[in-house]
Coordinates of C-alpha atoms in Angstrom, one line a residue:
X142 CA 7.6 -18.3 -55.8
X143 CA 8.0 -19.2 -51.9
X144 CA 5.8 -17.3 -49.6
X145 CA 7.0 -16.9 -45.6
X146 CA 4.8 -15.2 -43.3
X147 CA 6.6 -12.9 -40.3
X148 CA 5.4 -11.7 -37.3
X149 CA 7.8 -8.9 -35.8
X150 CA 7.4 -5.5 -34.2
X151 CA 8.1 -2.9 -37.2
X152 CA 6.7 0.3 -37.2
X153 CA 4.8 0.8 -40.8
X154 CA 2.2 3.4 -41.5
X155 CA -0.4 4.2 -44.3
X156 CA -1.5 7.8 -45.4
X157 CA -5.2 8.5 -47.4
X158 CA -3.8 10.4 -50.6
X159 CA -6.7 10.1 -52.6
X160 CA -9.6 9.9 -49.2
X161 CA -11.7 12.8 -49.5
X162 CA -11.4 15.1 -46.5
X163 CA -15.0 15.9 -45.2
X164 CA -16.1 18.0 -41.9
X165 CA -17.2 15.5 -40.0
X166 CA -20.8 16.2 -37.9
X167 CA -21.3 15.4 -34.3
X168 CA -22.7 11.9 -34.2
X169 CA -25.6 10.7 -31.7
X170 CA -24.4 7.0 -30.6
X171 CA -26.5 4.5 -30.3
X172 CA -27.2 3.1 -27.0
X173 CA -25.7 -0.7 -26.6
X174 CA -23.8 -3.2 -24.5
X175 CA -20.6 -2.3 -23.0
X176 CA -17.6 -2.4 -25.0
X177 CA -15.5 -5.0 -23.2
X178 CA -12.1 -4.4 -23.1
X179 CA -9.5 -7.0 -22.0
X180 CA -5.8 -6.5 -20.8
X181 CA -3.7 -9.1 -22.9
X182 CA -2.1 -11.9 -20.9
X183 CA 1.9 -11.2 -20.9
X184 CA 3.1 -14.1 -19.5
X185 CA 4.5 -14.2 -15.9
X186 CA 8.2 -12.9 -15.1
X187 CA 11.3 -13.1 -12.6
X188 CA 9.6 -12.0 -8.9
X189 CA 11.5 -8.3 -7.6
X190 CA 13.6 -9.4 -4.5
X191 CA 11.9 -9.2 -1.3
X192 CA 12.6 -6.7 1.3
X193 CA 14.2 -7.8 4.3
X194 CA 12.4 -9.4 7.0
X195 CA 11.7 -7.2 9.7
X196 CA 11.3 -9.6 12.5
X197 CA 12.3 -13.7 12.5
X198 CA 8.7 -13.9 14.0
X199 CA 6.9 -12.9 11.2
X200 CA 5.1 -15.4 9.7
X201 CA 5.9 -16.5 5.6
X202 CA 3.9 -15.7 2.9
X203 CA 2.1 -19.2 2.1
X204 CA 3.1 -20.9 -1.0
X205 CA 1.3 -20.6 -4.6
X206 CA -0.3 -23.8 -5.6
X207 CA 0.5 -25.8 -8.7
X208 CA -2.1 -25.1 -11.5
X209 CA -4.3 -28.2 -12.3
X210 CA -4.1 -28.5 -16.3
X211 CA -7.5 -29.7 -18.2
X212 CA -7.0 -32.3 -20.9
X213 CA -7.5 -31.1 -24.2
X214 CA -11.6 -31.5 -25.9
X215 CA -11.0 -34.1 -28.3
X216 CA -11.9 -32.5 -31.9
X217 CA -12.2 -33.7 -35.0
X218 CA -9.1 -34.4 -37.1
X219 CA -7.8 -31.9 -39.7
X220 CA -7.3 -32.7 -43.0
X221 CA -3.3 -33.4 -43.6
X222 CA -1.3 -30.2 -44.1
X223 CA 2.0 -29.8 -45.6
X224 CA 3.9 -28.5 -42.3
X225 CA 5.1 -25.0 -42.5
X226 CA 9.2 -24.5 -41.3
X227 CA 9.4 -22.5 -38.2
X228 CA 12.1 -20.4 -37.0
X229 CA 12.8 -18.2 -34.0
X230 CA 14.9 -14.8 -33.9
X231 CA 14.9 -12.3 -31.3
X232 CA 11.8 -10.3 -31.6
X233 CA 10.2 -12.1 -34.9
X234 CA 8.7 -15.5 -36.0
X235 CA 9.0 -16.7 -39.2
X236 CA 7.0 -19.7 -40.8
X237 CA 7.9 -20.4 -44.4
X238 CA 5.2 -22.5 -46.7
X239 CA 7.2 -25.9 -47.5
X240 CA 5.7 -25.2 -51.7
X241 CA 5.4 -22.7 -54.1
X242 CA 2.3 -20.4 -53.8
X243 CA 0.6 -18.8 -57.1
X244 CA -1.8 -16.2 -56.7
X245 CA -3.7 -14.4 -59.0
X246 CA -3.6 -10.4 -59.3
X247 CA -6.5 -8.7 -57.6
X248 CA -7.2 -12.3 -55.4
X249 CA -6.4 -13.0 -51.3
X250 CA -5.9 -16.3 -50.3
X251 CA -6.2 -18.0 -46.7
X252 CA -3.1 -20.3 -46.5
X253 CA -2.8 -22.2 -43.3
X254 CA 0.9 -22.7 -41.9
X255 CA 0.0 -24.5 -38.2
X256 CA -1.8 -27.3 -36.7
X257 CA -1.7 -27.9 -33.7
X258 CA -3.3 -29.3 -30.5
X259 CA -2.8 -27.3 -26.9
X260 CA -4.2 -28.0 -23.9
X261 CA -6.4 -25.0 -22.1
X262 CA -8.3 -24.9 -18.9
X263 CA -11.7 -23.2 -18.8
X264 CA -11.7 -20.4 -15.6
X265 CA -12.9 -17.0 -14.7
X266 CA -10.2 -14.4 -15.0
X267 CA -10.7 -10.8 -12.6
X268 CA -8.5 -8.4 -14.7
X269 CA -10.4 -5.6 -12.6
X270 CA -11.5 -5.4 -8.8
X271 CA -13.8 -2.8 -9.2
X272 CA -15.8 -4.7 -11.9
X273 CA -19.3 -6.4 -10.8
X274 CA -18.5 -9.9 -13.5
X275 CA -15.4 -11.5 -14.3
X276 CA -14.1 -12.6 -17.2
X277 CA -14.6 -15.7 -19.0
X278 CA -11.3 -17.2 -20.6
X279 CA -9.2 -19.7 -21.5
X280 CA -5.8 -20.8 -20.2
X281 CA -3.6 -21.6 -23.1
X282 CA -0.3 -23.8 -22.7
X283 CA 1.6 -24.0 -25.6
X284 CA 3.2 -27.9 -25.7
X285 CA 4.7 -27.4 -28.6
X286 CA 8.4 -26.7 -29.9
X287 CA 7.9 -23.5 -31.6
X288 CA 7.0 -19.9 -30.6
X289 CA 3.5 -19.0 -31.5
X290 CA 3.0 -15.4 -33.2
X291 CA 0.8 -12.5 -31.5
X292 CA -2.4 -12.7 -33.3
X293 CA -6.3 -12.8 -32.5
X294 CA -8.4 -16.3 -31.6
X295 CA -11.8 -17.2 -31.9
X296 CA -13.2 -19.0 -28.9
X297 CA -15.8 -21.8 -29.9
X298 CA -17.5 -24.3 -27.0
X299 CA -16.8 -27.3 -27.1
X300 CA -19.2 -28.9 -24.4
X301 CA -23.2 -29.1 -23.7
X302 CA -25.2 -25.8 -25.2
X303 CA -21.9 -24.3 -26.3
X304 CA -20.8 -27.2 -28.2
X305 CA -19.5 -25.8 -31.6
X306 CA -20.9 -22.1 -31.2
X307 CA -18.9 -19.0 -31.1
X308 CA -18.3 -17.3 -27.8
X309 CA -16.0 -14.2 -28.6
X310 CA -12.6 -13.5 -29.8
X311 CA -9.0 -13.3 -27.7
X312 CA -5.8 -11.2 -28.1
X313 CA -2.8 -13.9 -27.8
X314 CA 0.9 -12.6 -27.4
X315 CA 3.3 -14.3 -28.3
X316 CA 4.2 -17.3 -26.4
X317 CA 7.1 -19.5 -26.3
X318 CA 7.3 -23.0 -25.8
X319 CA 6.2 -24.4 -22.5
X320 CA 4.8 -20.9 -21.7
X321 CA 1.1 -20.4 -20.6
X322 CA -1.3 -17.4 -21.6
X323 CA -5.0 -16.8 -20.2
X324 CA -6.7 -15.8 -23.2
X325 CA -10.5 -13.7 -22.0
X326 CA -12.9 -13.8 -24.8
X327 CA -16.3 -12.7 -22.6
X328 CA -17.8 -11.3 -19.6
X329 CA -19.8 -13.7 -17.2
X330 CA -22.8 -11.9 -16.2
X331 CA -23.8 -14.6 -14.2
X332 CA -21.3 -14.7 -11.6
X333 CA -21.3 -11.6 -9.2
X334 CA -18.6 -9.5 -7.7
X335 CA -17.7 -7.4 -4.7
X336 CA -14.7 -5.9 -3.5
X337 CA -14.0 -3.8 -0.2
X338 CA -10.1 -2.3 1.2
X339 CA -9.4 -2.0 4.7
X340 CA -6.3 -1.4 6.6
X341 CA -5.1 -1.0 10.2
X342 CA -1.7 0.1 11.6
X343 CA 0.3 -1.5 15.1
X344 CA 3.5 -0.7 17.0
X345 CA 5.6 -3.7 16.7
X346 CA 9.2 -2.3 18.2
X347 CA 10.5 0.3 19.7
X348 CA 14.3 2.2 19.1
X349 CA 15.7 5.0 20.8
X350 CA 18.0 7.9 20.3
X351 CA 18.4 10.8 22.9
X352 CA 14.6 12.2 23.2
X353 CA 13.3 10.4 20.6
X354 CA 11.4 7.2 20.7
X355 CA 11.6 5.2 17.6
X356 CA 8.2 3.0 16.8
X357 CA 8.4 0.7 14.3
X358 CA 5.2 -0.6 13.0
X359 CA 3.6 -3.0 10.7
X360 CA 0.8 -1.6 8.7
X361 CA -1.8 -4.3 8.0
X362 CA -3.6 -3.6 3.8
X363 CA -6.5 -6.3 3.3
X364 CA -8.8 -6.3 -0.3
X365 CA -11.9 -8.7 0.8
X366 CA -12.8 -10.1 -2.7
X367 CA -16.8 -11.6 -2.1
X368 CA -17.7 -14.0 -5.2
X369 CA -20.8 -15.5 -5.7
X370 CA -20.4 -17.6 -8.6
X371 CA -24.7 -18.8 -8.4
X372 CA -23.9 -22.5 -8.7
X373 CA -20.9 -22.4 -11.2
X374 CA -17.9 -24.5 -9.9
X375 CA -14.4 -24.1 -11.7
X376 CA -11.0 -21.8 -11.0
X377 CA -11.1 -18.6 -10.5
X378 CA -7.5 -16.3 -11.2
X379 CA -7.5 -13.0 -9.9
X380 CA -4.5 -10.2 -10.4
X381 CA -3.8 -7.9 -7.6
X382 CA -1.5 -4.8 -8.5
X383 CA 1.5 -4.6 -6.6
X384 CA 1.9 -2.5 -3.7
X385 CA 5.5 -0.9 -3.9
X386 CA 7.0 -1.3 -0.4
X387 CA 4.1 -4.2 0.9
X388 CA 4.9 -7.6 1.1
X389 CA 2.0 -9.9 -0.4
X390 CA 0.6 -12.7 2.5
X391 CA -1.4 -15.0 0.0
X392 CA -0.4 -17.1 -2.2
X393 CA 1.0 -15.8 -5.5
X394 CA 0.7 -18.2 -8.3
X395 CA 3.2 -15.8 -10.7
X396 CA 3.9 -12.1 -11.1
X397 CA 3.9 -10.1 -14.3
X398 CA 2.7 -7.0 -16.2
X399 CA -0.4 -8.2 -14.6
X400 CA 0.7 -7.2 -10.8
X401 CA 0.4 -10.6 -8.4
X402 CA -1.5 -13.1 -9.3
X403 CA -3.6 -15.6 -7.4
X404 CA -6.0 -18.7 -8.3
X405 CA -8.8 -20.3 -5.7
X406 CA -11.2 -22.8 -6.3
X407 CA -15.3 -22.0 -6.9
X408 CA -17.4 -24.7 -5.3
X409 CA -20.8 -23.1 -6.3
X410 CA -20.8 -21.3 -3.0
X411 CA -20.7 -17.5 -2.5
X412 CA -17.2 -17.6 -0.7
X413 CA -14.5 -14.6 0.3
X414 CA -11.3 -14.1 -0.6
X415 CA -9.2 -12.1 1.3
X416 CA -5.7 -10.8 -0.2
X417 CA -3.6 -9.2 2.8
X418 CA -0.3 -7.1 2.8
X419 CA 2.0 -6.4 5.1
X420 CA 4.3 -3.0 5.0
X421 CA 6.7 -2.0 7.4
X422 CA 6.9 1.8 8.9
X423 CA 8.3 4.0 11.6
X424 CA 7.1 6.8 13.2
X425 CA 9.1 8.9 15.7
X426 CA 7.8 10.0 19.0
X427 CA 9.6 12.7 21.1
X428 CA 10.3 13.4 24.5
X429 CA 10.3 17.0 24.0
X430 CA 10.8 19.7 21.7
X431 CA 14.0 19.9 20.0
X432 CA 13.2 23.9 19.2
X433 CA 13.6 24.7 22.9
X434 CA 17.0 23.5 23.3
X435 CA 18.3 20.8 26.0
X436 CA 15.3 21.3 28.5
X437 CA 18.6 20.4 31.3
X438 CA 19.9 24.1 30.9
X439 CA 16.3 26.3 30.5
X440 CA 15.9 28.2 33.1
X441 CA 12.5 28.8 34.0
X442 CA 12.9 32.7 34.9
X443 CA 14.1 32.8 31.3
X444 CA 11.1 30.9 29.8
X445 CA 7.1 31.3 29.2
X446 CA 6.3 28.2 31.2
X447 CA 2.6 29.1 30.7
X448 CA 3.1 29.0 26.7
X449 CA 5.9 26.3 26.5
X450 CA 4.5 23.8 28.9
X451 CA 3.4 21.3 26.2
X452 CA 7.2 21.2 24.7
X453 CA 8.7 20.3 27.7
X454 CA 9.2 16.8 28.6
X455 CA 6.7 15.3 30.9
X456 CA 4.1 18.0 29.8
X457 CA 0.5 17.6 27.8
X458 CA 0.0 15.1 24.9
X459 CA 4.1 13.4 25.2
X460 CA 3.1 10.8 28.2
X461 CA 0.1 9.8 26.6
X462 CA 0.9 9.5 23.8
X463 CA 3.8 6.9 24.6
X464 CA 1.1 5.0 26.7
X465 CA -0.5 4.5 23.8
X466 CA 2.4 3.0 22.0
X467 CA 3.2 0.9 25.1
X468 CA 0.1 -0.6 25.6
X469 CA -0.3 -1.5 21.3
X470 CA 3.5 -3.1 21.6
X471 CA 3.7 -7.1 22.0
X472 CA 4.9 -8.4 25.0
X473 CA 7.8 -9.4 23.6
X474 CA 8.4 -6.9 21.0
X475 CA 11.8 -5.8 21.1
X476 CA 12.5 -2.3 23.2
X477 CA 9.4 -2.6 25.3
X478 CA 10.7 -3.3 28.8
X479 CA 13.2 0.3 28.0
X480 CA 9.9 1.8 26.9
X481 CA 8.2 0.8 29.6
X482 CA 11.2 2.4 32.1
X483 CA 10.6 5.5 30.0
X484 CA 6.7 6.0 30.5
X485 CA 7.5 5.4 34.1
X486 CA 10.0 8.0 34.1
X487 CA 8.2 10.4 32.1
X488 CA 5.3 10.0 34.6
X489 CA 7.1 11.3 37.4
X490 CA 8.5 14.3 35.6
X491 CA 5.1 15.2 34.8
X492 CA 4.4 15.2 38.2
X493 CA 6.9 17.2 39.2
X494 CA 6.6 19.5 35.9
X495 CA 2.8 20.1 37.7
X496 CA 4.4 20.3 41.2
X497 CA 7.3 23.2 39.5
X498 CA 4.5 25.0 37.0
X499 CA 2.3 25.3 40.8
X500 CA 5.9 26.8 42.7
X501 CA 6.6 29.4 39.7
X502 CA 2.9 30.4 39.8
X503 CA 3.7 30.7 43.4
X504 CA 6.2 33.1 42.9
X505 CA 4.5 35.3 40.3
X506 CA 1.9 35.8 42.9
X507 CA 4.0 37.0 45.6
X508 CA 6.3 39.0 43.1
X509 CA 2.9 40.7 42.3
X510 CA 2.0 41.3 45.8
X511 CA 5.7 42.4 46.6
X512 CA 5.3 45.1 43.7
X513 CA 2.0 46.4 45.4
X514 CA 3.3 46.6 49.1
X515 CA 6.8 48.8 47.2
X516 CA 4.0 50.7 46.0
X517 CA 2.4 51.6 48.6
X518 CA 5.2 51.8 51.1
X519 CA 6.4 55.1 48.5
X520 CA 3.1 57.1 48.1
X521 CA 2.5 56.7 52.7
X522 CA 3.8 58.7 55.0
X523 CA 4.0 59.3 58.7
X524 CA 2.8 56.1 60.6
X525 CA 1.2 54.6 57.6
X526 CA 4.2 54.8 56.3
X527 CA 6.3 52.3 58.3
X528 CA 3.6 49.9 58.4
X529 CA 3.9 49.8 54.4
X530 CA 7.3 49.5 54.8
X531 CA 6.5 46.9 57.1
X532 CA 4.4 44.8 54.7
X533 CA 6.9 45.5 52.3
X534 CA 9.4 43.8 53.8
X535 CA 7.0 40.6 54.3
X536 CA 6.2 40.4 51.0
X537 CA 10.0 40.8 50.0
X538 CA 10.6 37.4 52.5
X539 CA 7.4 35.5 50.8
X540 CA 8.6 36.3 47.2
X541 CA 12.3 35.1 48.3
X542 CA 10.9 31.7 50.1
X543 CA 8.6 31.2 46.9
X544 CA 11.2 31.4 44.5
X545 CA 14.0 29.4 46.5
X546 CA 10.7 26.7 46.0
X547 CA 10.3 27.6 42.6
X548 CA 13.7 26.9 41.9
X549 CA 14.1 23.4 43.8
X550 CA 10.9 22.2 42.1
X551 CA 12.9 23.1 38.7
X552 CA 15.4 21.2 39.4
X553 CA 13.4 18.3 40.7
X554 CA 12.0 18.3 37.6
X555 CA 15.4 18.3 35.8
X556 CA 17.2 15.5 38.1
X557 CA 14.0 13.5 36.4
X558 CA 14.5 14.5 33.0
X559 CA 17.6 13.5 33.3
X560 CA 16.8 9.9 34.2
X561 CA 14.2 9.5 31.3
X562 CA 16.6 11.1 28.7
X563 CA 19.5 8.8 30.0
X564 CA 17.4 5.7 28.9
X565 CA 17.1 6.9 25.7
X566 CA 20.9 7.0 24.9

């Protein structure tokens, strides 16, 4: 009889005929160490495109670093094994014992099929930013020509006070020739963790359409890793998850289920690592509101200047709040000299929006006083009479001189609206 052992994906299942079903009662659990879970290693894959750049003055993302391999721990030789024949299909590995194998009904048997020496590198792995320890683990590189199975390894030291004893066990998937896997079998308790976010925003350009000024900015993400590994020295591999849309500015030693990841050096030190992404935005900032129609033909006898000041162009909030994006832009960020023109331009039409809102307050005063002296000038008579009539007349001059300046301060206004608006295209 010839015996081959298979490692594939099927789906099997198992059903408990003859189990006896029984009511299960609450239970009270007893109170122990955490149960540590670990993400299994995938293996790294193909990086996504990146994004365009935005601006030929950004600076690159710095390179990832070559990882440093360990030599293997010498060990003591195995006794010779019969090699097993591998062989490789898509999805399944197959290793078939070279002789027959007899076993007896109602026995099990422990037949082993591979020997092999690997290299591995000792490090701390952070699967977790939140978490106060890393990981202890193991990177795996598998130097030989054949496709080792998914399975579970137990981790054994093989230096100083862990030399020969057992430190935990290790989910491996599969892994291909010339692939490497980081294989966490503990927590480190020892070495302490800290993690804080922070993130700022900045105007880096500026576009324009009529009434609308189009900011572009670059939104600045930072995770501050702070690692104090009390003395320990060795590599430390941390995986970031990706941010869709962000573009990574540290070094990325590979990508994979695992998000970005990246490596440093412990020295003993308590040190920071800082992990910084860059995303591009736009915000749009306009002149005026849209809802009001083209502010070149309102008519301010038609409009509530006193409720519609802030939508005009030149009125509360819009100037400063271009200031602001002036002042934030680089000196030589592309659009600010036109942006510049433009605050410049909307500053005098808020001064003469101010110098027009004054003239139309103006005229409602003396359009108020004009509809007092009619007033009187109907319920008078005799000489009282024509010295209402009088008044009247007065009043009907200031209303006319106060609107003739109501309506040249419009227009002032609008010959400077028309010079900001013709900036923006």
């Amino acid at each position: 009889m010839r015996l081959s052992l298979v490692s594939g994906n099927p789906a099997a299942y198992r059903q408990a005929l003859y189990t006896p079903i029984r009511v299960t009662r609450p239970e009270l659990p007893v109170r122990a160490a955490e149960q540590l879970r670990v993400e299994a290693d995938a293996g790294a894959r193909p990086a996504p495109p990146p994004p365009a750049p935005m601006a030929a003055a950004m600076a690159p993302a710095p390179r990832a670093f070559r990882m440093a391999e360990a030599a293997p721990p010498a060990a003591e030789p195995l006794a010779d094994l019969p090699a097993a024949t591998a062989a490789s299909a898509a999805g399944r590995v197959a290793f078939t014992l070279p002789g027959p194998v007899t076993i007896r009904g109602g026995e099990t048997a422990n037949l082993p099929f591979l020997d092999a020496r690997l290299p591995a590198e000792r490090l701390w792995w952070v699967q977790d930013l939140a978490a106060r320890n890393p990981l202890n683990a193991v990177r795996l590189r598998n130097a030989g020509d054949r496709t080792l199975p998914d399975g579970l390894a137990a981790v054994f030291g093989a230096d100083g006070a862990e030399a020969g004893a057992y430190l935990g066990d290790a989910e491996i998937r599969a892994v291909a020739p010339g692939d490497q896997r980081l294989l966490a079998f503990a927590r480190d308790r020892d070495v302490q963790l800290s993690a804080a976010s922070s993130s700022s925003e900045r105007p880096v350009k500026a576009e324009f359409r009529r009434g609308v000024v189009v900011v572009g900015t670059l939104r600045q993400e930072e995770v501050a890793l702070a690692v104090d590994p009390r003395g320990g020295k060795g590599r430390l591999v941390v995986d970031l998850p990706r941010r869709p849309g962000a573009t990574p500015r540290f070094a990325v030693a590979a990508e994979g289920d695992f998000g970005l990841r990246h490596e440093a050096m412990l020295e003993g030190g308590p040190q920071t690592l800082r992990f910084g992404f860059e995303r591009e935005g736009r915000r749009e900032a306009p002149l005026f509101d849209a809802g009001l129609g083209d502010p070149i033909l309102l008519r301010w006898r038609e409009l509530d200047l006193e409720q519609n000041l802030r939508r005009l162009p030149g009125g509360p909030d819009s100037l400063e709040t271009l200031r602001g994006v002036l002042e934030g832009l680089p000196a030589a960020a592309p659009g600010r000299e036109t942006l510049a023109g433009i605050v410049g331009g909307m500053a005098e039409a808020r001064r003469l929006l101010e110098a027009a809102h004054g003239a139309i307050r103006s005229y409602a005063a003396a359009e108020a006083a004009l509809g007092r002296a009619r007033a009187a000038a109907e319920d008078r008579t005799g000489a009282e009479r024509e010295e209402a009539r009088r008044r009247l007349n007065q009043a009907s001059l200031a209303a006319e001189r106060a609107g003739g300046a109501a309506d040249a301060a419009w227009e002032a206004w609008q010959r400077a609206v028309v010079a900001v608006l013709a900036r923006t295209g």
